[in-house]
XYZ file of C-alpha atoms in Angstrom:
533
model
C 0.000 0.000 0.000
C 1.013 3.669 -0.138
C 2.783 3.645 3.230
C 2.296 6.848 5.196
C 3.904 6.086 8.556
C 6.193 8.788 9.937
C 9.882 7.994 9.898
C 10.210 8.928 13.560
C 7.846 6.121 14.650
C 10.518 4.064 16.341
C 12.171 7.052 18.009
C 8.862 8.318 19.447
C 7.726 4.958 20.775
C 11.158 3.982 22.120
C 11.444 7.319 23.929
C 8.053 6.694 25.502
C 9.225 3.243 26.546
C 12.463 4.670 27.963
C 10.741 7.390 30.017
C 11.794 6.958 33.699
C 8.193 7.086 34.901
C 7.328 4.311 32.473
C 10.446 2.314 33.303
C 9.197 1.749 36.817
C 6.217 -0.107 35.352
C 8.252 -2.155 32.896
C 7.782 -5.889 33.215
C 10.285 -8.579 32.571
C 10.678 -9.716 29.026
C 8.387 -12.540 28.089
C 9.014 -15.218 25.560
C 7.690 -12.907 22.872
C 10.931 -10.937 23.014
C 11.856 -7.441 24.120
C 9.605 -4.446 23.634
C 12.194 -2.776 21.432
C 12.088 -5.755 19.087
C 8.291 -5.541 18.854
C 8.484 -1.799 18.213
C 10.926 -2.406 15.378
C 8.908 -5.227 13.821
C 5.555 -3.444 14.219
C 6.604 -0.640 11.894
C 8.808 -2.648 9.478
C 6.743 -2.596 6.271
C 9.197 -5.075 4.693
C 8.266 -7.762 7.217
C 5.404 -10.191 6.659
C 2.073 -8.647 7.721
C 1.308 -11.485 10.157
C 4.465 -10.721 12.173
C 3.828 -6.981 12.101
C 0.254 -7.505 13.321
C 1.489 -9.767 16.128
C 4.059 -7.223 17.358
C 1.712 -4.248 17.095
C -0.976 -6.184 18.960
C 1.531 -7.001 21.720
C 2.361 -3.300 22.091
C -1.321 -2.285 22.105
C -2.093 -4.819 24.825
C 0.714 -3.439 26.963
C -1.257 -0.174 26.986
C 1.691 1.713 28.490
C 2.304 4.383 25.871
C 0.981 7.916 25.562
C -1.866 8.672 23.133
C 0.364 9.895 20.294
C 2.507 6.758 20.470
C -0.546 4.507 20.632
C -1.944 6.282 17.568
C 1.273 5.424 15.710
C 1.026 1.775 16.774
C -2.617 1.491 15.680
C -1.698 3.108 12.348
C 1.145 0.635 11.851
C -1.151 -2.299 12.570
C -3.760 -0.828 10.227
C -1.126 -0.778 7.486
C -0.323 -4.434 8.172
C -3.996 -5.412 8.088
C -4.409 -3.597 4.776
C -1.352 -5.353 3.341
C -2.824 -8.707 4.433
C -6.113 -8.023 2.629
C -8.228 -7.130 5.654
C -9.435 -3.590 4.877
C -12.185 -3.494 7.519
C -9.706 -4.360 10.289
C -7.369 -1.707 8.866
C -10.118 0.920 8.978
C -10.907 0.017 12.591
C -7.264 0.591 13.558
C -6.969 3.874 11.664
C -10.179 5.045 13.342
C -8.732 4.103 16.742
C -5.596 6.095 15.932
C -7.680 9.132 14.935
C -9.687 8.946 18.156
C -6.444 8.987 20.101
C -4.997 11.797 17.994
C -7.536 13.658 15.821
C -4.655 15.502 14.123
C -2.945 12.293 13.033
C -2.499 13.095 9.325
C -1.085 9.703 8.398
C -4.003 7.779 9.913
C -6.470 10.048 8.101
C -4.603 9.612 4.821
C -4.312 5.850 5.156
C -7.951 5.404 6.113
C -8.910 7.483 3.086
C -6.654 5.289 0.967
C -8.453 2.128 2.112
C -11.902 3.707 1.709
C -10.966 4.694 -1.855
C -10.483 1.052 -2.826
C -14.248 0.477 -2.886
C -16.596 2.560 -5.004
C -19.305 2.739 -2.344
C -16.976 4.476 0.134
C -15.532 7.193 -2.080
C -17.264 9.983 -0.156
C -15.701 8.718 3.066
C -12.313 8.710 1.337
C -12.949 12.270 0.167
C -13.721 13.320 3.742
C -10.476 11.829 5.072
C -8.238 13.241 2.349
C -9.790 16.689 2.808
C -9.177 16.487 6.558
C -5.547 15.468 5.935
C -5.101 18.418 3.545
C -6.477 20.865 6.118
C -3.933 19.592 8.633
C -1.062 19.519 6.135
C -1.744 21.700 3.059
C 1.751 20.961 1.753
C 1.163 17.221 1.312
C 1.289 16.512 -2.439
C 0.257 12.877 -1.941
C -2.999 13.930 -0.249
C -3.901 16.253 -3.132
C -3.031 13.507 -5.625
C -5.171 10.966 -3.784
C -8.115 13.327 -3.418
C -7.814 14.151 -7.098
C -8.052 10.437 -7.868
C -11.272 10.222 -5.849
C -12.743 13.239 -7.666
C -11.785 11.527 -10.932
C -13.624 8.348 -9.994
C -16.642 10.481 -9.060
C -16.337 12.043 -12.546
C -15.823 15.485 -11.046
C -13.184 16.212 -13.632
C -12.486 19.899 -12.963
C -12.061 19.362 -9.205
C -9.729 16.449 -9.935
C -7.586 18.581 -12.249
C -7.487 21.358 -9.632
C -6.076 18.918 -7.060
C -3.547 17.495 -9.528
C -2.408 21.041 -10.317
C -1.714 21.664 -6.619
C 0.065 18.318 -6.257
C 2.320 19.210 -9.204
C 3.070 22.676 -7.790
C 4.110 21.093 -4.486
C 6.059 18.278 -6.141
C 6.906 19.100 -9.781
C 8.744 15.771 -10.191
C 5.688 13.595 -9.499
C 5.166 11.298 -12.479
C 1.985 9.958 -10.838
C 0.387 13.421 -10.699
C 1.080 14.119 -14.372
C -0.199 10.667 -15.320
C -3.413 11.046 -13.308
C -4.063 14.511 -14.723
C -3.473 13.105 -18.194
C -6.117 10.436 -17.609
C -8.689 13.087 -16.683
C -7.812 15.262 -19.694
C -8.238 12.184 -21.894
C -11.636 11.386 -20.390
C -12.700 14.983 -20.985
C -11.639 14.661 -24.621
C -8.657 17.003 -24.246
C -6.300 14.631 -26.024
C -3.550 17.180 -26.684
C -3.296 18.045 -22.975
C -3.443 14.358 -22.064
C -0.499 13.533 -24.340
C 1.453 16.463 -22.875
C 0.867 15.182 -19.325
C 1.810 11.610 -20.220
C 4.990 12.980 -21.796
C 5.793 14.902 -18.606
C 5.217 11.737 -16.561
C 7.656 9.883 -18.820
C 10.242 12.616 -18.234
C 10.379 11.548 -14.591
C 9.664 7.856 -15.148
C 10.816 6.978 -18.676
C 10.471 3.218 -18.207
C 6.785 3.108 -17.305
C 5.049 0.760 -19.734
C 1.702 1.849 -18.237
C 2.263 5.501 -19.194
C 3.608 4.544 -22.627
C 0.519 2.391 -23.136
C -1.786 5.229 -22.146
C 0.019 7.775 -24.333
C -0.161 5.342 -27.232
C -3.924 5.016 -26.829
C -4.309 8.798 -26.633
C -2.280 9.200 -29.814
C -4.588 6.722 -31.536
C -7.499 8.974 -30.603
C -5.728 11.942 -32.182
C -4.882 9.785 -35.255
C -1.133 9.989 -34.602
C -0.840 6.326 -35.465
C 2.897 6.212 -36.209
C 3.788 7.884 -32.917
C 1.388 5.577 -31.099
C 3.169 2.589 -32.637
C 6.496 3.997 -31.394
C 5.084 4.154 -27.848
C 3.824 0.581 -27.995
C 7.138 -0.622 -29.473
C 9.022 0.746 -26.458
C 6.425 -0.541 -24.005
C 6.560 -4.032 -25.551
C 10.351 -3.990 -25.280
C 9.938 -3.246 -21.561
C 7.139 -5.787 -21.030
C 7.144 -8.352 -23.826
C 4.584 -10.570 -22.065
C 1.898 -7.885 -21.635
C -0.936 -8.772 -24.014
C -2.600 -5.376 -23.575
C 0.390 -3.723 -25.281
C 0.139 -5.882 -28.416
C -3.589 -5.170 -28.428
C -2.897 -1.419 -28.296
C -0.366 -1.577 -31.116
C -2.873 -3.597 -33.118
C -5.371 -0.754 -32.722
C -2.775 1.680 -34.045
C -2.047 -0.489 -37.090
C -5.786 -0.841 -37.708
C -6.087 2.952 -37.536
C -3.536 3.155 -40.354
C -5.482 0.619 -42.382
C -2.757 -2.011 -41.934
C -5.225 -4.681 -40.937
C -2.947 -7.668 -41.606
C -0.338 -6.200 -39.235
C -3.070 -5.463 -36.698
C -4.184 -9.096 -36.876
C -0.608 -10.237 -36.201
C -0.543 -8.151 -33.010
C -3.943 -9.408 -31.909
C -2.624 -12.929 -32.505
C 0.158 -12.124 -30.016
C -2.208 -10.485 -27.526
C -4.837 -13.215 -27.308
C -2.648 -16.087 -25.979
C -1.125 -13.703 -23.409
C -4.541 -12.511 -22.254
C -7.120 -15.068 -23.468
C -9.909 -13.666 -21.276
C -9.826 -10.223 -22.874
C -12.928 -9.925 -25.111
C -11.667 -6.656 -26.583
C -8.787 -8.381 -28.370
C -11.139 -10.899 -29.993
C -13.508 -8.077 -30.961
C -10.705 -5.978 -32.437
C -9.389 -8.921 -34.463
C -12.924 -9.576 -35.655
C -13.171 -5.964 -36.807
C -9.878 -6.293 -38.680
C -11.026 -9.503 -40.405
C -14.273 -7.757 -41.354
C -12.317 -4.870 -42.876
C -10.447 -7.231 -45.218
C -13.616 -9.098 -46.117
C -12.968 -12.295 -44.148
C -16.437 -12.264 -42.634
C -16.526 -15.869 -41.428
C -13.318 -15.421 -39.442
C -14.667 -12.113 -38.137
C -17.794 -13.852 -36.881
C -15.666 -16.533 -35.197
C -13.891 -13.782 -33.233
C -17.128 -12.015 -32.342
C -18.412 -15.395 -31.117
C -15.288 -15.817 -28.965
C -15.723 -12.329 -27.472
C -19.346 -13.130 -26.658
C -18.426 -16.407 -24.990
C -16.260 -14.397 -22.589
C -18.784 -11.577 -22.217
C -22.261 -12.558 -23.480
C -23.536 -8.979 -23.192
C -20.668 -7.364 -25.071
C -22.636 -4.962 -27.243
C -19.650 -4.127 -29.459
C -19.291 -7.797 -30.394
C -23.058 -8.154 -30.884
C -23.048 -5.125 -33.155
C -19.978 -6.342 -35.063
C -21.439 -9.802 -35.616
C -24.746 -8.292 -36.697
C -23.030 -6.039 -39.250
C -21.041 -8.976 -40.593
C -24.245 -10.979 -40.979
C -25.837 -8.022 -42.756
C -22.978 -8.089 -45.242
C -23.359 -11.857 -45.687
C -27.089 -11.485 -46.321
C -28.009 -13.323 -43.105
C -30.507 -10.670 -42.104
C -32.477 -12.685 -39.540
C -29.294 -13.387 -37.576
C -28.350 -9.721 -37.828
C -31.745 -8.656 -36.503
C -31.420 -11.083 -33.600
C -28.029 -9.621 -32.582
C -29.115 -6.008 -33.021
C -32.175 -6.723 -30.882
C -29.986 -8.192 -28.120
C -27.696 -5.160 -28.343
C -30.702 -2.825 -28.059
C -31.822 -4.626 -24.903
C -28.435 -3.822 -23.345
C -28.097 -0.337 -24.833
C -31.564 1.030 -25.632
C -30.198 4.482 -26.439
C -27.544 3.412 -28.949
C -28.223 4.844 -32.410
C -26.035 2.319 -34.233
C -28.111 -0.650 -33.070
C -31.396 0.795 -34.350
C -29.791 1.904 -37.600
C -28.243 -1.528 -38.183
C -31.472 -3.368 -37.439
C -33.406 -0.981 -39.662
C -30.947 -1.699 -42.473
C -31.484 -5.455 -42.036
C -35.264 -5.062 -42.071
C -34.959 -2.967 -45.216
C -32.901 -5.643 -46.935
C -35.639 -8.150 -46.101
C -38.233 -5.832 -47.629
C -39.841 -5.219 -44.225
C -39.916 -1.485 -44.737
C -42.373 -0.540 -41.998
C -40.145 -2.157 -39.359
C -37.137 -0.484 -40.967
C -38.811 2.932 -40.845
C -39.705 2.378 -37.181
C -36.034 1.727 -36.329
C -34.848 4.711 -38.372
C -37.432 6.846 -36.552
C -35.903 5.773 -33.245
C -32.373 6.432 -34.515
C -33.170 9.970 -35.694
C -34.974 10.704 -32.430
C -31.846 9.721 -30.504
C -29.579 11.593 -32.911
C -31.327 14.171 -35.130
C -28.107 14.472 -37.170
C -27.729 10.770 -38.005
C -27.699 11.210 -41.795
C -27.527 7.485 -42.763
C -30.880 6.942 -41.050
C -32.464 9.739 -43.103
C -30.944 8.277 -46.264
C -32.278 4.753 -45.773
C -35.580 5.841 -44.252
C -36.156 7.914 -47.369
C -35.453 4.908 -49.565
C -37.706 2.663 -47.455
C -40.536 5.165 -47.918
C -39.762 5.272 -51.640
C -40.046 1.496 -51.915
C -43.425 1.695 -50.154
C -44.490 4.160 -52.889
C -44.671 6.955 -50.287
C -42.743 9.174 -52.671
C -43.747 12.563 -51.320
C -43.088 11.385 -47.761
C -39.613 10.258 -48.842
C -38.605 13.679 -50.193
C -37.686 15.423 -46.874
C -35.481 12.519 -45.779
C -33.742 12.202 -49.146
C -33.284 15.969 -49.279
C -31.605 15.935 -45.863
C -29.347 13.120 -47.067
C -28.423 14.885 -50.329
C -27.663 18.174 -48.587
C -25.344 16.407 -46.144
C -23.247 14.877 -48.968
C -23.654 17.119 -52.042
C -20.804 15.372 -53.874
C -22.595 12.010 -53.719
C -24.534 11.984 -57.008
C -26.580 8.943 -56.053
C -28.176 10.924 -53.223
C -29.210 13.646 -55.649
C -30.542 11.011 -58.054
C -32.705 9.427 -55.347
C -34.070 12.831 -54.350
C -34.910 13.577 -57.982
C -36.672 10.215 -58.346
C -38.791 10.753 -55.245
C -39.828 14.197 -56.482
C -40.575 12.944 -59.973
C -42.577 9.913 -58.807
C -44.528 12.219 -56.477
C -45.367 14.436 -59.499
C -43.202 17.219 -58.085
C -40.742 19.268 -60.124
C -37.240 17.922 -59.541
C -35.295 18.564 -62.727
C -34.211 22.105 -61.879
C -32.953 21.044 -58.467
C -31.041 18.112 -59.986
C -29.544 20.449 -62.569
C -28.401 22.779 -59.795
C -26.983 19.927 -57.706
C -24.684 18.716 -60.504
C -23.302 22.072 -61.590
C -19.549 21.772 -62.062
C -19.666 17.965 -61.792
C -18.058 15.789 -64.469
C -21.040 13.819 -65.724
C -18.830 11.642 -67.898
C -17.807 9.727 -64.771
C -20.170 7.188 -63.293
C -22.912 7.741 -62.134
C -22.936 10.968 -64.129
C -24.516 9.272 -67.187
C -27.569 8.384 -65.051
C -28.001 12.087 -64.225
C -27.622 12.957 -67.908
C -30.387 10.478 -68.748
C -32.816 12.039 -66.273
C -31.931 15.522 -67.532
C -32.767 14.437 -71.085
C -29.202 14.682 -72.371
C -28.709 10.948 -72.891
C -30.952 8.128 -74.051
C -31.407 5.178 -71.623
C -29.780 2.733 -74.050
C -26.745 5.009 -74.402
C -26.460 5.282 -70.623
C -26.594 1.477 -70.375
C -23.912 1.167 -73.053
C -21.606 3.430 -71.002
C -22.167 1.188 -67.979
C -21.215 -1.895 -69.965
C -17.487 -1.105 -69.809
C -14.523 -2.025 -67.618
C -13.715 -5.178 -65.695
C -16.313 -7.921 -65.418
C -16.991 -7.072 -61.776
C -17.330 -3.324 -62.460
C -19.553 -3.986 -65.482
C -21.945 -6.117 -63.407
C -22.126 -3.493 -60.659
C -22.698 -0.563 -63.018
C -25.203 -2.500 -65.124
C -27.159 -3.341 -61.961
C -27.493 0.383 -61.314
C -28.031 1.292 -64.974
C -30.884 -1.207 -65.497
C -32.579 -0.124 -62.267
C -32.508 3.615 -62.991
C -33.434 3.070 -66.640
C -36.393 1.083 -65.325
C -37.337 4.084 -63.206
C -37.061 6.293 -66.288
C -39.481 4.115 -68.227
C -41.884 3.932 -65.279
C -42.075 7.722 -65.309
C -42.662 7.549 -69.078
C -45.548 5.136 -68.484
C -43.805 2.218 -70.239
C -44.329 -0.497 -67.619
C -43.405 -3.333 -69.959
C -39.948 -1.868 -70.617
C -39.519 -1.131 -66.920
C -40.480 -4.716 -66.073
C -37.872 -6.017 -68.516
C -35.118 -3.864 -67.009
C -35.955 -4.706 -63.388
C -35.815 -8.388 -64.298
C -32.324 -7.837 -65.710
C -31.264 -6.328 -62.350
C -32.491 -9.424 -60.515
C -30.794 -11.707 -63.045
C -27.406 -10.067 -62.353
C -27.936 -11.089 -58.720
C -25.863 -8.518 -56.778
C -27.986 -8.824 -53.678
C -26.203 -6.294 -51.503
C -26.950 -3.434 -53.942
C -29.901 -1.185 -53.181
C -30.751 -1.416 -56.882
C -31.349 -5.158 -56.433
C -33.638 -4.537 -53.460
C -35.426 -1.755 -55.307
C -35.882 -3.813 -58.469
C -37.539 -6.613 -56.512
C -39.862 -4.140 -54.862
C -40.810 -2.539 -58.182
C -41.381 -5.965 -59.750
C -43.706 -6.946 -56.906
C -45.630 -3.705 -57.357
C -45.842 -4.082 -61.144
C -47.009 -7.692 -60.899
C -49.540 -6.625 -58.305
C -50.850 -4.050 -60.721
C -51.175 -6.771 -63.404
C -52.995 -9.069 -60.977
C -55.293 -6.244 -60.029
C -56.290 -5.871 -63.659
């Protein structure tokens, strides 16, 4: 523990023992040994706690010392109890010391230290540290410890104020800089956090913990190369610390070096196999490089360790969305929502899965919830607008698609969807589309689609421009070209031609494209119209 027992302990107690008036009462030595030996062992923090407790207890039972000396003995035994894992016994002894000497700074500090170990006694710790500071306003350790309690209570500004005082009193305190850095990081002041971690390393350059923390802060500020340097040094100092490989993996992932990140996660997991974050992070890296099955295996592993890990639930759900396993995705998003009912990403992801299944009302309900939680969540407006479009609620789709297009004016597809919603709702949209594409090179895809809607290009010519490039690119562009040409013919009243083009979209079979989903929806509507006739 942080040992706050005055260095003069032995001198004070021995002098009390040697006082002539006390000497008259001195008994013969018993088999436990001389009093001086017990005094020495009682306060020897290097000795085993059981021996220290035994000697301190012997001295307390003698009950032949003045109050100040007895307070020191109770404090020493409290320290021994704390070191032996008996905090309640320690608190009892510190309290006894304080009753004997209410100005006993060390007993107040140490009792506060023990209280601070449990979250339900932080206010008691705060009381003791504040009392210690009033008695000794020059004690840097007391300000540091009180700052740590304020930090745990999330009273960030009061914590920083105490750390500032601790640093003024002791400018060489690596612990004070480190603790202040943690609070700056939690407040989002990453630049100040990195500066404090750097100051801490000035006074303790071989601290892998500080290097680890600075590396994580640099990841947050996207200084990935410098973060990697910090983790390299930390790993050199502690090559068996899995958390350091995990941190470096995060930095590599931030740079887009997912294969290197996976190598570090591979090192981290055997060293710390119960850490779900490492499995989750490796799953994310596998997902980034398209290895979705391996990603799901890692999400599964994270969930076996922590079944309510919402990050892993969300990651697995997104991977299943990409694989087209929408029911599984919905199941995971629903479980994540149960744990985090105010998380926008879960509602958005589940809405996306419902949309892919053609269950647009459920999708719209989830997007409604997402935009209520975050009125600036543009992806939810984008896909809610499309869901309304597919339900033939064209006018209702316009505000959502307009919000989406305004958020990303360089994304031509968003402007195209807005134009379509306006046109299908019998609203004027051509002038707005014309304005949206001013200065845009319409020779580049999807520019030819815009040109078709503006009457500058025939549908067959637009399709011919799509039918170029690699086989994969041709299939993707033709999927889009057939779909939007089908929309063109629908607006011209040529349902037969539209039906033909939507069937071509389905035949190409790129299921993860919105054009595929939209073509199926339009086909169902067109066939319904035929059945109705």
